[in-house]
Amino acid sequence: MYNLTSFLVLLILALGLLAWASFDMRLQFFLPARYKGNYKNKTISLTFDDGPTPFTLQVLNILAKHNCKATFFCIGKQIEQYPEIAKQIVKQGHILANHTYSHTAKMGFLSTQNVYNEIHSNQQVIINQIGVKPNWFRPPFGVTNPAIAKAIKKNKLVCIGWNIRSLDTISKTSEEVFNRVKRKLKPGGIILLHDTSNQTVEALEQLLLEIKKQQLTVVPLNELLDLDAYKNE
Ligand SMILES: [Zn+2]
């Protein structure tokens, strides 16, 4: 009886650890991921996931006003729905990267082949519609596991994480988003935002002013990571 209890306790601990490892890319348990820049440079990068959407245009306007370049991890289905907005992202000098074709909630349960297809078909959408070939991939929900790790490797993409989470998709107000990010601002930071809601758009301008106030400079992610955003071949 004692042994069975110990076994179960160990099993639960192991499963807990695996779940934790799946959701925190920074542990790099399943694959190498880039999630921060050099803290010695007083620079920081903005990333926007899950677009393009009509909110993307408002984000682009604010970024243009403050002369900042960001990275947009786009969903293939969204690019097909809003191709002109996706083109604007690149036209205005921002980076467009891969965030799967459908952003399925089942991401953590797909086979290697299905994850590969999710990444590959979005890569094709981006190449055909936008004319760039991304070098970067960000897994939906930040989930990594052996199947996702293999699929990223097979697609020859670099996995990109973040180290400043805004929780903007579950926040009710722009103040909540702003205050959360403000507390976490640091040199070498990669901020995770979503161009999918009003509260993010509203928090963005305030956030850019706060970054400046803290004497940090917004730089494009390829500069922060010293890593090419697109493939040259
Ligand atoms: Zn996402």
XYZ file of N, CA, C and O in Angstrom, residues 25 48-52 71-77 79 95-103 107 115-127 130 132-141 151-152 155-162 221 229-231:
248
model
N 7.855 27.718 -22.216
C 8.894 27.567 -23.221
C 10.274 27.930 -22.701
O 11.269 27.452 -23.186
N 2.901 40.768 -31.471
C 1.430 40.691 -31.489
C 1.024 39.363 -32.120
O 1.394 39.074 -33.255
N 0.254 38.576 -31.393
C -0.170 37.262 -31.881
C -1.631 37.271 -32.339
O -2.424 38.111 -31.917
N -1.959 36.274 -33.162
C -3.342 35.882 -33.496
C -4.042 36.733 -34.557
O -5.216 36.521 -34.836
N -3.347 37.728 -35.130
C -3.948 38.504 -36.213
C -3.663 37.860 -37.549
O -3.205 36.717 -37.597
N -3.876 38.563 -38.670
C -4.418 39.921 -38.685
C -5.930 39.959 -38.434
O -6.638 39.026 -38.787
N 6.702 42.731 -34.252
C 6.570 41.450 -34.961
C 5.156 40.935 -34.775
O 4.617 40.971 -33.667
N 4.557 40.463 -35.872
C 3.199 39.920 -35.835
C 3.241 38.430 -36.151
O 3.599 38.038 -37.257
N 2.888 37.607 -35.161
C 2.796 36.162 -35.369
C 1.376 35.864 -35.852
O 0.421 35.892 -35.066
N 1.269 35.643 -37.169
C -0.051 35.583 -37.810
C -0.574 34.164 -38.012
O 0.188 33.218 -38.233
N -1.891 34.056 -37.973
C -2.602 32.799 -38.210
C -2.999 32.746 -39.692
O -3.536 33.729 -40.229
N -2.750 31.602 -40.347
C -3.036 31.460 -41.780
C -4.473 31.801 -42.161
O -4.726 32.521 -43.122
N -5.417 31.266 -41.384
C -6.846 31.523 -41.652
C -7.150 33.020 -41.614
O -7.969 33.508 -42.396
N -4.994 35.441 -42.222
C -4.358 36.082 -43.389
C -5.271 35.912 -44.601
O -5.456 36.836 -45.391
N 7.665 42.875 -38.930
C 7.994 41.485 -39.272
C 6.735 40.627 -39.167
O 5.943 40.783 -38.231
N 6.551 39.750 -40.137
C 5.429 38.816 -40.101
C 5.994 37.403 -39.909
O 6.910 37.006 -40.616
N 5.469 36.685 -38.918
C 5.969 35.340 -38.625
C 4.819 34.345 -38.507
O 3.649 34.731 -38.537
N 5.179 33.079 -38.381
C 4.231 31.962 -38.455
C 3.641 31.600 -37.077
O 4.382 31.426 -36.108
N 2.314 31.462 -37.024
C 1.637 31.107 -35.762
C 0.578 30.023 -36.013
O -0.484 30.040 -35.405
N 0.872 29.119 -36.943
C 0.016 28.008 -37.413
C -1.116 28.479 -38.335
O -1.472 29.642 -38.342
N -1.669 27.532 -39.076
C -2.748 27.840 -40.007
C -4.075 28.095 -39.285
O -4.778 29.043 -39.576
N -4.414 27.241 -38.305
C -5.753 27.372 -37.698
C -5.771 27.732 -36.212
O -6.833 28.017 -35.668
N -4.586 27.681 -35.536
C -4.539 27.999 -34.106
C -5.523 27.124 -33.324
O -6.284 27.604 -32.470
N -3.928 21.896 -30.150
C -2.504 21.938 -30.510
C -1.637 20.940 -29.726
O -0.824 20.232 -30.315
N 0.866 18.655 -36.682
C 1.491 19.936 -36.306
C 2.316 20.443 -37.492
O 2.268 21.630 -37.830
N 3.048 19.506 -38.125
C 3.845 19.888 -39.300
C 2.950 20.564 -40.345
O 3.281 21.617 -40.865
N 1.790 19.946 -40.629
C 0.865 20.504 -41.624
C 0.357 21.883 -41.221
O 0.239 22.769 -42.071
N 0.045 22.050 -39.927
C -0.426 23.350 -39.417
C 0.610 24.450 -39.692
O 0.265 25.563 -40.073
N 1.869 24.115 -39.471
C 2.946 25.107 -39.662
C 3.217 25.295 -41.155
O 3.297 26.420 -41.648
N 3.310 24.158 -41.868
C 3.667 24.212 -43.287
C 2.603 24.936 -44.119
O 2.942 25.750 -44.984
N 1.323 24.667 -43.850
C 0.305 25.320 -44.680
C 0.262 26.828 -44.424
O 0.033 27.606 -45.343
N 0.526 27.242 -43.191
C 0.591 28.683 -42.939
C 1.805 29.293 -43.647
O 1.719 30.392 -44.209
N 2.897 28.556 -43.634
C 4.109 29.032 -44.318
C 3.789 29.269 -45.809
O 4.178 30.285 -46.378
N 3.011 28.340 -46.407
C 2.627 28.476 -47.824
C 1.721 29.689 -48.035
O 1.867 30.426 -49.003
N 0.759 29.895 -47.115
C -0.138 31.060 -47.212
C 0.696 32.342 -47.194
O 0.491 33.251 -48.009
N 1.645 32.407 -46.269
C 2.462 33.628 -46.124
C 3.320 33.851 -47.372
O 3.393 34.970 -47.895
N 3.934 32.786 -47.872
C 4.769 32.914 -49.077
C 3.910 33.373 -50.259
O 4.264 34.316 -50.975
N 1.845 37.001 -49.145
C 2.626 38.165 -48.704
C 3.978 38.256 -49.413
O 4.550 39.335 -49.535
N 6.846 36.781 -48.405
C 8.021 36.629 -47.542
C 8.040 35.189 -47.006
O 7.003 34.523 -46.973
N 9.246 34.733 -46.615
C 9.376 33.368 -46.110
C 9.883 33.407 -44.666
O 11.092 33.529 -44.426
N 8.946 33.345 -43.698
C 9.345 33.491 -42.290
C 10.362 32.442 -41.823
O 10.369 31.297 -42.287
N 11.171 32.886 -40.886
C 12.162 32.016 -40.264
C 11.712 31.654 -38.847
O 12.297 30.808 -38.208
N 10.650 32.336 -38.392
C 10.235 32.192 -36.992
C 8.843 31.598 -36.860
O 7.947 31.876 -37.637
N 8.700 30.822 -35.777
C 7.414 30.218 -35.436
C 7.155 30.411 -33.947
O 8.052 30.233 -33.127
N 5.920 30.767 -33.613
C 5.538 30.796 -32.193
C 4.377 29.832 -32.012
O 3.349 29.966 -32.680
N 4.510 28.838 -31.110
C 3.427 27.877 -30.906
C 2.222 28.537 -30.236
O 2.407 29.303 -29.290
N 1.006 28.234 -30.706
C -0.196 28.744 -30.056
C -0.191 28.359 -28.580
O 0.211 27.242 -28.238
N -0.620 29.270 -27.737
C -0.697 29.091 -26.280
C 0.677 28.839 -25.647
O 0.773 28.499 -24.480
N 8.015 18.902 -35.252
C 7.390 19.581 -36.394
C 8.073 20.920 -36.702
O 8.235 21.283 -37.865
N 8.483 21.639 -35.670
C 9.180 22.922 -35.874
C 10.521 22.646 -36.557
O 10.904 23.315 -37.516
N 10.182 21.788 -40.169
C 9.889 22.978 -40.975
C 11.076 23.944 -41.011
O 10.992 25.008 -41.633
N 12.148 23.577 -40.287
C 13.370 24.389 -40.205
C 13.095 25.816 -39.729
O 13.603 26.795 -40.291
N 12.256 25.932 -38.694
C 11.940 27.251 -38.155
C 12.509 27.390 -36.741
O 12.765 26.398 -36.073
N 12.692 28.640 -36.326
C 13.182 28.918 -34.975
C 11.975 29.225 -34.090
O 11.093 29.994 -34.476
N 11.940 28.599 -32.918
C 10.832 28.786 -31.987
C 11.061 30.062 -31.165
O 12.110 30.237 -30.552
N 10.061 30.937 -31.199
C 10.183 32.223 -30.495
C 9.160 32.304 -29.364
O 7.967 32.124 -29.590
N 9.641 32.590 -28.159
C 8.744 32.742 -27.011
C 8.619 34.203 -26.604
O 8.623 35.095 -27.448
N 8.523 34.436 -25.314
C 8.404 35.796 -24.747
C 8.820 35.701 -23.292
O 8.900 34.607 -22.729
N 12.409 42.732 -33.419
C 12.856 41.485 -32.786
C 14.111 40.887 -33.446
O 14.934 40.268 -32.761
N 14.752 37.358 -39.626
C 13.316 37.100 -39.543
C 12.815 36.277 -40.725
O 11.799 35.597 -40.639
N 13.533 36.379 -41.850
C 13.101 35.670 -43.059
C 14.216 34.789 -43.608
O 15.390 35.054 -43.381
N 13.799 33.779 -44.335
C 14.769 32.895 -44.993
C 15.182 33.536 -46.314
O 14.348 34.154 -46.977
